[in-house]
Coordinates of C-alpha atoms in Angstrom, one line a residue:
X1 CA 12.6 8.0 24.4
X2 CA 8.8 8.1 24.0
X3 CA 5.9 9.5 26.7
X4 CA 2.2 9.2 26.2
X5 CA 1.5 12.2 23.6
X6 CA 5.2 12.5 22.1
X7 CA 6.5 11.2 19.5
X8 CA 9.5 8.5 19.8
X9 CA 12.9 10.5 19.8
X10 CA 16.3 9.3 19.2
X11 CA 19.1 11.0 20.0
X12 CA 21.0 13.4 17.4
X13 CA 18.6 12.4 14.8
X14 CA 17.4 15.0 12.1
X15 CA 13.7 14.3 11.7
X16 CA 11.2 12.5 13.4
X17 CA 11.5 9.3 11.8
X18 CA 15.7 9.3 11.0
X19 CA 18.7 7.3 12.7
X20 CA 19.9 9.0 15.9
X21 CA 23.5 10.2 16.1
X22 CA 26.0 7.0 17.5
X23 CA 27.7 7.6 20.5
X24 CA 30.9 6.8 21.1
X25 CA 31.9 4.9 24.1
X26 CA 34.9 2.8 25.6
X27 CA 36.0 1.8 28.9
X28 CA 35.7 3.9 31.8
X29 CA 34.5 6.3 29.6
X30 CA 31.5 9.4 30.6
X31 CA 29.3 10.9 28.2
X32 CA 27.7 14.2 29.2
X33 CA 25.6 16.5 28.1
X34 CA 23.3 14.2 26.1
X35 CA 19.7 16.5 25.7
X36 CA 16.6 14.6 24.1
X37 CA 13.9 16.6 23.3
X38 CA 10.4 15.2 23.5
X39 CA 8.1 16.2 20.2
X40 CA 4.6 16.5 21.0
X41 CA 2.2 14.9 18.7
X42 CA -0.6 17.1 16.7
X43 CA -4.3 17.1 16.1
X44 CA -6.5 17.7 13.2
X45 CA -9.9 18.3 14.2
X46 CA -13.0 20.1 12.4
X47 CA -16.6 19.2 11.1
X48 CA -18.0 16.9 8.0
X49 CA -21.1 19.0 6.4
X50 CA -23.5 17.7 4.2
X51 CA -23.9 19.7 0.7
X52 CA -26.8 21.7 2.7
X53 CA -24.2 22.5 5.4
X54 CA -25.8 20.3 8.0
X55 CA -23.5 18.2 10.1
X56 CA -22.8 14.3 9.5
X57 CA -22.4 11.7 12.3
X58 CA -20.6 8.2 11.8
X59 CA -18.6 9.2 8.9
X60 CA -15.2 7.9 8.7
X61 CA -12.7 10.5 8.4
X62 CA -8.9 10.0 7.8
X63 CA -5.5 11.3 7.6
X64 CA -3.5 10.2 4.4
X65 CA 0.5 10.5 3.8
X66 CA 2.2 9.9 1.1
X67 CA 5.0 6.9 1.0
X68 CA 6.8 5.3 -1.1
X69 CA 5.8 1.8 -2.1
X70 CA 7.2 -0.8 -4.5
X71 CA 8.8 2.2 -6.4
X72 CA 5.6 3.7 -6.5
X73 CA 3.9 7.2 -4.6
X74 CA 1.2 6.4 -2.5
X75 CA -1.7 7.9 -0.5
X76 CA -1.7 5.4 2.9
X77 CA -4.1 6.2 6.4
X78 CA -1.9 7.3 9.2
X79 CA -4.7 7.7 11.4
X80 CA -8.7 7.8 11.4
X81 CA -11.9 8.5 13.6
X82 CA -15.7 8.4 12.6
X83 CA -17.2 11.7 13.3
X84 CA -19.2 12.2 16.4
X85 CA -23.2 12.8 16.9
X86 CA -22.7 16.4 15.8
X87 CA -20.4 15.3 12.9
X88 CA -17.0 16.2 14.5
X89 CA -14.1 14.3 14.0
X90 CA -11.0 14.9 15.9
X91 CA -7.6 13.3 14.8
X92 CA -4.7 13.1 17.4
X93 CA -1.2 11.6 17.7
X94 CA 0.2 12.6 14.4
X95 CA 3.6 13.0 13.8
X96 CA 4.7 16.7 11.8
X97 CA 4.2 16.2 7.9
X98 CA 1.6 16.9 5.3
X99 CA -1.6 15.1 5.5
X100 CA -4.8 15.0 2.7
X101 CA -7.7 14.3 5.0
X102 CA -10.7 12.0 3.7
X103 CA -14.0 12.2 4.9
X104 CA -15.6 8.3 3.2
X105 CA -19.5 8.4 3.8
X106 CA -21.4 5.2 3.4
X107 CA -24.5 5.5 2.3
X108 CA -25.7 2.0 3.7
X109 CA -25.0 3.3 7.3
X110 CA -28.2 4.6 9.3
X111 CA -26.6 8.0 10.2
X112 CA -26.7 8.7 6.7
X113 CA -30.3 8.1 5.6
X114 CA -30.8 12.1 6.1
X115 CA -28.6 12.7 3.0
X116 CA -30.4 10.3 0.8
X117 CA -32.7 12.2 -2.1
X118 CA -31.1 15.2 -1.2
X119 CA -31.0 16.8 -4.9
X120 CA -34.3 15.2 -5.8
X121 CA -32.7 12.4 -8.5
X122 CA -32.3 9.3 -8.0
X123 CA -28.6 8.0 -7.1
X124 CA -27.3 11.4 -6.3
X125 CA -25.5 10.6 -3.2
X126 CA -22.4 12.4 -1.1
X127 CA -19.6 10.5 -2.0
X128 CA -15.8 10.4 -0.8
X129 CA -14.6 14.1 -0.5
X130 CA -11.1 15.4 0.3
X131 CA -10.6 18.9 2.6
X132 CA -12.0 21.1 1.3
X133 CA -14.7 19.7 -0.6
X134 CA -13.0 18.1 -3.8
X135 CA -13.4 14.4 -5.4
X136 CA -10.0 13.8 -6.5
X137 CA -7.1 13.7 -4.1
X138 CA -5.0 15.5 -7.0
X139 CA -6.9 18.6 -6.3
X140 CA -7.0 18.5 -2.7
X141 CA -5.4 21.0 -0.2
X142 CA -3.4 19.4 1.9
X143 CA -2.5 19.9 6.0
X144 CA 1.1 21.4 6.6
X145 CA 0.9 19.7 10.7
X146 CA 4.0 20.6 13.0
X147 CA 4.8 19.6 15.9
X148 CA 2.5 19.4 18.9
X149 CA -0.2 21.6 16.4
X150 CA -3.9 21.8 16.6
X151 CA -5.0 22.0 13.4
X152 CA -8.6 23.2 14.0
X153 CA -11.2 24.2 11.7
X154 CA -10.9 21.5 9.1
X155 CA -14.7 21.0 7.4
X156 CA -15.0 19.0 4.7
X157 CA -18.4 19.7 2.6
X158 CA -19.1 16.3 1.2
X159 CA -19.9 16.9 -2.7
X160 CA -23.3 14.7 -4.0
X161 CA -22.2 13.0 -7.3
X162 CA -24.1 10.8 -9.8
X163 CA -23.9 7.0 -8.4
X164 CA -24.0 4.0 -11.0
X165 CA -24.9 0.3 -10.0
X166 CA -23.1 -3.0 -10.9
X167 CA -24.4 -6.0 -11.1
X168 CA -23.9 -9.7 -13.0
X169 CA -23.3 -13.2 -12.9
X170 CA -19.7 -15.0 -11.8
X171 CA -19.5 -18.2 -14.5
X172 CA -17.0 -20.8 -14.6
X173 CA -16.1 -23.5 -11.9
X174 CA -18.3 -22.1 -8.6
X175 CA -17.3 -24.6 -5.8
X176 CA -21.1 -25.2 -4.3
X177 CA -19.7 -25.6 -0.9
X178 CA -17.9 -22.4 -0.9
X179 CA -18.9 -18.2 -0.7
X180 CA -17.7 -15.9 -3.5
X181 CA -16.8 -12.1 -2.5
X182 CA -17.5 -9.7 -5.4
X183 CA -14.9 -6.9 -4.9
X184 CA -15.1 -3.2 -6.1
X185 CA -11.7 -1.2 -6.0
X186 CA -10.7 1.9 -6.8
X187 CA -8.0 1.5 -9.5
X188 CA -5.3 4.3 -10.1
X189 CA -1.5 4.9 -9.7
X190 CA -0.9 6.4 -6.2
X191 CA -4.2 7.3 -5.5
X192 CA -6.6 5.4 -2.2
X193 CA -9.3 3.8 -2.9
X194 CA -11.9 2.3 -0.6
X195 CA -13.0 -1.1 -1.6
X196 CA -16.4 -1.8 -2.2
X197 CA -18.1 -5.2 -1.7
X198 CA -21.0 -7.5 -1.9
X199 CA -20.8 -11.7 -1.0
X200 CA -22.2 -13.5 -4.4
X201 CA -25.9 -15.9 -4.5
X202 CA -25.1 -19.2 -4.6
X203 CA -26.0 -19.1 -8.5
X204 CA -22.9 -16.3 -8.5
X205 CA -25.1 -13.7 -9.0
X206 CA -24.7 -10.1 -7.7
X207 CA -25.4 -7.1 -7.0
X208 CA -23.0 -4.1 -6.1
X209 CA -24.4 -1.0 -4.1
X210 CA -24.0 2.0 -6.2
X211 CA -20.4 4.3 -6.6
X212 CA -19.6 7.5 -8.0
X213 CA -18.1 7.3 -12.1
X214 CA -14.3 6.2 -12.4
X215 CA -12.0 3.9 -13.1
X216 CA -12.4 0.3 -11.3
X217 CA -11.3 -3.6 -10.5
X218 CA -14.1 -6.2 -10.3
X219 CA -12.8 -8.8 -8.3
X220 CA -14.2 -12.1 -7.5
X221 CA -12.1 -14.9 -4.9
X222 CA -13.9 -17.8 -2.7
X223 CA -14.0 -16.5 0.7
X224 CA -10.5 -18.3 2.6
X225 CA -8.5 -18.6 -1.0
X226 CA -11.1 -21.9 -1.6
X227 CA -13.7 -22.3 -4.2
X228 CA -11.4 -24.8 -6.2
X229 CA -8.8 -22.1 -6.1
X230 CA -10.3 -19.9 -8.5
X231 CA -10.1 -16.4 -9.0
X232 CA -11.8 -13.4 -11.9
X233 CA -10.8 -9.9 -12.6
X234 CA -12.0 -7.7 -14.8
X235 CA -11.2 -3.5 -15.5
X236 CA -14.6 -1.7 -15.5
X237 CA -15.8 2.0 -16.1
X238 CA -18.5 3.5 -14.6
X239 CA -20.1 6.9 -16.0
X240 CA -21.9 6.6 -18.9
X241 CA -25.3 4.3 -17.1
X242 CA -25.6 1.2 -14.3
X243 CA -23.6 -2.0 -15.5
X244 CA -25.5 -4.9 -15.9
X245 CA -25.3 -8.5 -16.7
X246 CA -21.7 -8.5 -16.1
X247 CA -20.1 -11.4 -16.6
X248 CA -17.0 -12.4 -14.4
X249 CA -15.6 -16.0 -15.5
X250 CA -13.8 -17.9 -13.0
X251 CA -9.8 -18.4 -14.1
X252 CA -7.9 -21.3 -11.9
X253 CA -5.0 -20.2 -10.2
X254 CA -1.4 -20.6 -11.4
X255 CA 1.3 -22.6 -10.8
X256 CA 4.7 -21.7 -10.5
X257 CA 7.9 -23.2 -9.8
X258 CA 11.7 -22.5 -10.4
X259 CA 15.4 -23.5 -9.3
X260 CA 17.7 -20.9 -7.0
X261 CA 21.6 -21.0 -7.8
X262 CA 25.0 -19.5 -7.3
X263 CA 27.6 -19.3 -9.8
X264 CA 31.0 -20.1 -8.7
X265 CA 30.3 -20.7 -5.0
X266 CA 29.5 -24.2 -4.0
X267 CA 29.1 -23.0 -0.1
X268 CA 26.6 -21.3 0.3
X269 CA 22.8 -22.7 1.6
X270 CA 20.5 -21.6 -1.3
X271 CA 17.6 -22.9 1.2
X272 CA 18.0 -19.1 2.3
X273 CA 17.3 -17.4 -0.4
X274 CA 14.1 -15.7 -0.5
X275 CA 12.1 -15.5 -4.0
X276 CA 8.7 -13.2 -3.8
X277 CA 5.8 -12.3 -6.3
X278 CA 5.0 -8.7 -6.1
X279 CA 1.9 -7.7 -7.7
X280 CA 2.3 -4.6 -9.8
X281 CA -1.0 -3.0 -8.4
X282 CA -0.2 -4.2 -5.0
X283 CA -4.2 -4.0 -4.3
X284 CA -5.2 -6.0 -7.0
X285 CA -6.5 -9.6 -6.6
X286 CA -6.1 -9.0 -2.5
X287 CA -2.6 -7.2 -2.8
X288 CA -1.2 -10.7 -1.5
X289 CA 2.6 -11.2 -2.0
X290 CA 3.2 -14.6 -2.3
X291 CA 6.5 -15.9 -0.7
X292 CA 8.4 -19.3 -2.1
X293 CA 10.0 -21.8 0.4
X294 CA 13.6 -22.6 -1.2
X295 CA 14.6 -26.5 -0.5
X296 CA 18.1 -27.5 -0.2
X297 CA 18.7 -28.0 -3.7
X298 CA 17.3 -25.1 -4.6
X299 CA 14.3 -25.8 -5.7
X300 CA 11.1 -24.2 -5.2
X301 CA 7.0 -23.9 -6.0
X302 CA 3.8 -21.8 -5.7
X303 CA 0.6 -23.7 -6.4
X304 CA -1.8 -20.7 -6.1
X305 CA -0.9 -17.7 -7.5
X306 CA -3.8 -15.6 -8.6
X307 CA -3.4 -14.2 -11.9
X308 CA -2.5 -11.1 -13.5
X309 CA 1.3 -9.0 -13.3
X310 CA 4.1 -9.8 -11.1
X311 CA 7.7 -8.3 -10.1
X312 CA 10.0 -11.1 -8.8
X313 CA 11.7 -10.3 -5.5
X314 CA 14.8 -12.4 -5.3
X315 CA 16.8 -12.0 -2.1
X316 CA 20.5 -14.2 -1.1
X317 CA 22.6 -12.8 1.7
X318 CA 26.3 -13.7 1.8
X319 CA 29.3 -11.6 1.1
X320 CA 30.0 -10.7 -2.5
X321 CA 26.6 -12.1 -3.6
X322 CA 24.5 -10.2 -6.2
X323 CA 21.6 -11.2 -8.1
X324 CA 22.7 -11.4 -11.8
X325 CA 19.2 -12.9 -13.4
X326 CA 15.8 -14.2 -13.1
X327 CA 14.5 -15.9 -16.3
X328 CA 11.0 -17.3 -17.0
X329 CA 11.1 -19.9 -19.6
X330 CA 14.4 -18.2 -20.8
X331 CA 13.4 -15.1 -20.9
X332 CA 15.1 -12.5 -18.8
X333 CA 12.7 -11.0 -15.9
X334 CA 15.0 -8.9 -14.3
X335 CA 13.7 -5.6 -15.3
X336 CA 10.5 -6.2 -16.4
X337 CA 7.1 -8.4 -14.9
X338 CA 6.3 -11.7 -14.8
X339 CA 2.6 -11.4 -16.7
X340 CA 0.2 -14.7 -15.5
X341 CA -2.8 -12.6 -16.1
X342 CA -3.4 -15.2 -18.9
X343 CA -2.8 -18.3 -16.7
X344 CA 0.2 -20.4 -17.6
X345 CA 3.0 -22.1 -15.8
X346 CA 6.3 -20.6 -15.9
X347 CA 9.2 -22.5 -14.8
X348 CA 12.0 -19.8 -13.3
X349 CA 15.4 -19.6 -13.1
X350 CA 16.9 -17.7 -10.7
X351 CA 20.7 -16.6 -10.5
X352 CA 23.1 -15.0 -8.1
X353 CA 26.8 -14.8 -8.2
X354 CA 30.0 -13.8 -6.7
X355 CA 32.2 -10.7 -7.1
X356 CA 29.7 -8.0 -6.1
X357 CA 30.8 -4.5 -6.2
X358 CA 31.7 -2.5 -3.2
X359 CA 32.0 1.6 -2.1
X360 CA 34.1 3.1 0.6
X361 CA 34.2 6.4 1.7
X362 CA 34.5 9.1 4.5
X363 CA 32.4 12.0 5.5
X364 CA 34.5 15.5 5.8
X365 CA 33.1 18.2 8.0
X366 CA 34.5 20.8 9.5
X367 CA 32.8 20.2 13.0
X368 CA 34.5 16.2 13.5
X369 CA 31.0 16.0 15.9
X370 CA 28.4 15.2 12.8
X371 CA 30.2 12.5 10.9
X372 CA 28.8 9.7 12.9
X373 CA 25.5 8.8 12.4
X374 CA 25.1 10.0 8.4
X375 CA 23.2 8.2 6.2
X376 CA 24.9 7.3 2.7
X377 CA 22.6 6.0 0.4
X378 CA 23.4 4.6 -3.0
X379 CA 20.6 5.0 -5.8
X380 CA 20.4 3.2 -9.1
X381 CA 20.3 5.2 -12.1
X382 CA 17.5 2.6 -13.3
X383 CA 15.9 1.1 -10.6
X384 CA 14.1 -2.2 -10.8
X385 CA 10.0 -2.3 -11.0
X386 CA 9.7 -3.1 -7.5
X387 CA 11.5 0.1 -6.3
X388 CA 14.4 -1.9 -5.1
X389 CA 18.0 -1.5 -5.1
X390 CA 18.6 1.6 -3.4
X391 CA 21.2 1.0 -0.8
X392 CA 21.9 2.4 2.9
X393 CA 24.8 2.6 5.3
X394 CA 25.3 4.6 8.4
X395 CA 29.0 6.3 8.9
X396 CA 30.7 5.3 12.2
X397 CA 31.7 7.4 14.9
X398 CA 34.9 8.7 12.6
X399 CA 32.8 9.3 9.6
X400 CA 33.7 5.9 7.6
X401 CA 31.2 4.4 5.7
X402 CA 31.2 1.0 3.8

């Protein structure tokens, strides 16, 4: 069940966010006794300082989890407030975890003019600071929150750090009908960036409001996926001055396009199948996954994929069916990525056949009451790029699982 301030509850389950226990029922049958109990939700709530100690408003404050994504740890927002006129921020309806909490000031908004020059140099600005008061999420104390906690007294002391500027020219193809966004991010394994960004001249040139030194993505795309459907990325590092005259040439999109078969089974409807790029990063170039549609004879093609690195995702349901390959140009892509950064036009072949494996098995406890409801789950000793593979069944109500 789920009431305004709780968190949704299912019955028998272990945490706040696993299966619910099964119950059993047949005809003419009574089930007593059943108890859900409502979690309340918790609050984090405290101040956002300035490095003289004097309180922010309109700074945007958040409260970052960690999850699992493509195989890979992340940092992602559960939840997120700008703080008030006397710089409080209060953060409610979070479930029980551990939280890193954010405080992200721009220093284009007016309530922030007040912090400009503070040190006396020139681009010294507050920039993005984690509780207590530290740049880098890695050394960041997190927020233990359980449940139905008020979690007050969290300040966050924004730290003034030395801001470099970036600005150039994009070259190549420019559509003169269309606007160019120049793009900003944060690059890093795991860690959340917050995208900065500026919309081009129509000669392509730009200029980038200044950021804190570290490791980033220039991106450049026409505003709607136009512009002649071309794209430019380039890896930049900021610490050692301003970047100018930077160049970001224009690269066209790339085309894709493949065939979708089953060996030994005539029967089955490859137009189901589903075939997906991942990006690796999956922020970079937009984060966009792009998704094939599979015609009857299998068939299939993506006009526009931006470049750079790519996991294929290929999906057939039907019983006994496993994916046995995925080549590009003959080369086996299975566990490694598909790498357009360079442009090209791969041709892919992708494979699935019959006589997939299969596990059953019981769960023994001494209480018969808690073997429905378990989760199995079956891990890969390698798993594929993408994170995938990892399989999950739930035991019935007399402990089987299949």
């Amino acid at each position: 069940g789920e009431q305004p301030f709780y968190i949704e509850t299912r019955y028998g389950a272990k945490t706040t966010t696993g299966r619910g226990k099964l119950i059993p029922v047949t005809d003419g049958s009574t089930q007593n006794g059943l108890t859900l109990s409502l979690i309340p939700r918790g609050v984090i709530a405290g101040r956002v300082l300035d490095p003289d100690g004097s309180p922010v408003p309109q700074v945007m404050v958040q409260a970052l989890r960690q999850s699992w994504m493509r195989g890979h740890l992340r940092f992602l927002p559960a939840s997120g407030v700008n703080t008030n006129d006397l710089g409080e921020f209060r953060i409610s309806s979070l479930q029980p975890g551990k939280y890193f909490i954010v405080a992200h000031p721009q220093n284009r908004d007016p309530g922030l003019t007040l912090l400009k020059d503070l040190s006396g140099k020139d681009n010294l600005r507050p920039v993005t600071t984690y509780y207590p008061g530290t740049q880098g999420i890695d050394s960041a104390t997190p927020i233990v929150l359980t449940a139905g906690q008020q979690a007050t007294g969290i300040d966050i002391q924004l730290r003034a750090s030395q801001l470099y500027s970036v600005s150039g020219q994009i070259t190549g193809n420019l559509d003169p009908n269309s606007r160019y966004f120049v793009i900003l991010r944060e690059r890093g394994a795991g860690r959340f960036g917050f995208n900065n960004n500026t919309m081009a001249r129509k000669d392509g040139t730009f200029d980038l409001p200044p950021q804190p030194s570290g490791s980033y993505e220039l991106i450049a795309m026409a505003t709607g996926r136009e512009g002649g459907g071309n794209v430019a990325s380039q890896q930049v590092e900021l610490g050692n001055g301003d970047l100018t005259n930077v160049a970001l040439t224009l690269y066209p999109m790339v085309g894709v396009s493949g065939h979708v078969q089953v060996e030994g089974n005539t029967t089955v409807n490859v137009s189901t199948a589903r075939i997906s790029l991942l990006p690796v990063d999956e922020m970079s170039m937009g984060g966009r996954m792009e998704n094939a549609s599979i015609k009857e004879d299998g068939s299939f093609k993506l006009d526009a994929v931006p470049p750079g690195q790519y996991i294929v995702r290929a999906i057939l349901q039907g019983d006994g069916l496993y994916l046995k390959s995925v080549r590009a140009n003959q080369q086996e892509m299975r566990d490694t990525v598909l790498d357009l950064s360079q442009g090209g036009s791969p041709t892919l072949t992708v494979t699935f056949s019959t006589g997939a494996g299969q596990i059953s098995g019981s769960i023994d406890s001494q209480d018969p009451n808690t073997v429905s409801g378990v989760s199995v789950i079956l891990v890969p000793v390698q798993a594929p790029p993408d994170g995938t593979g990892v399989k999950t069944v739930v035991s019935d109500t007399s402990g089987q699982f299949t």
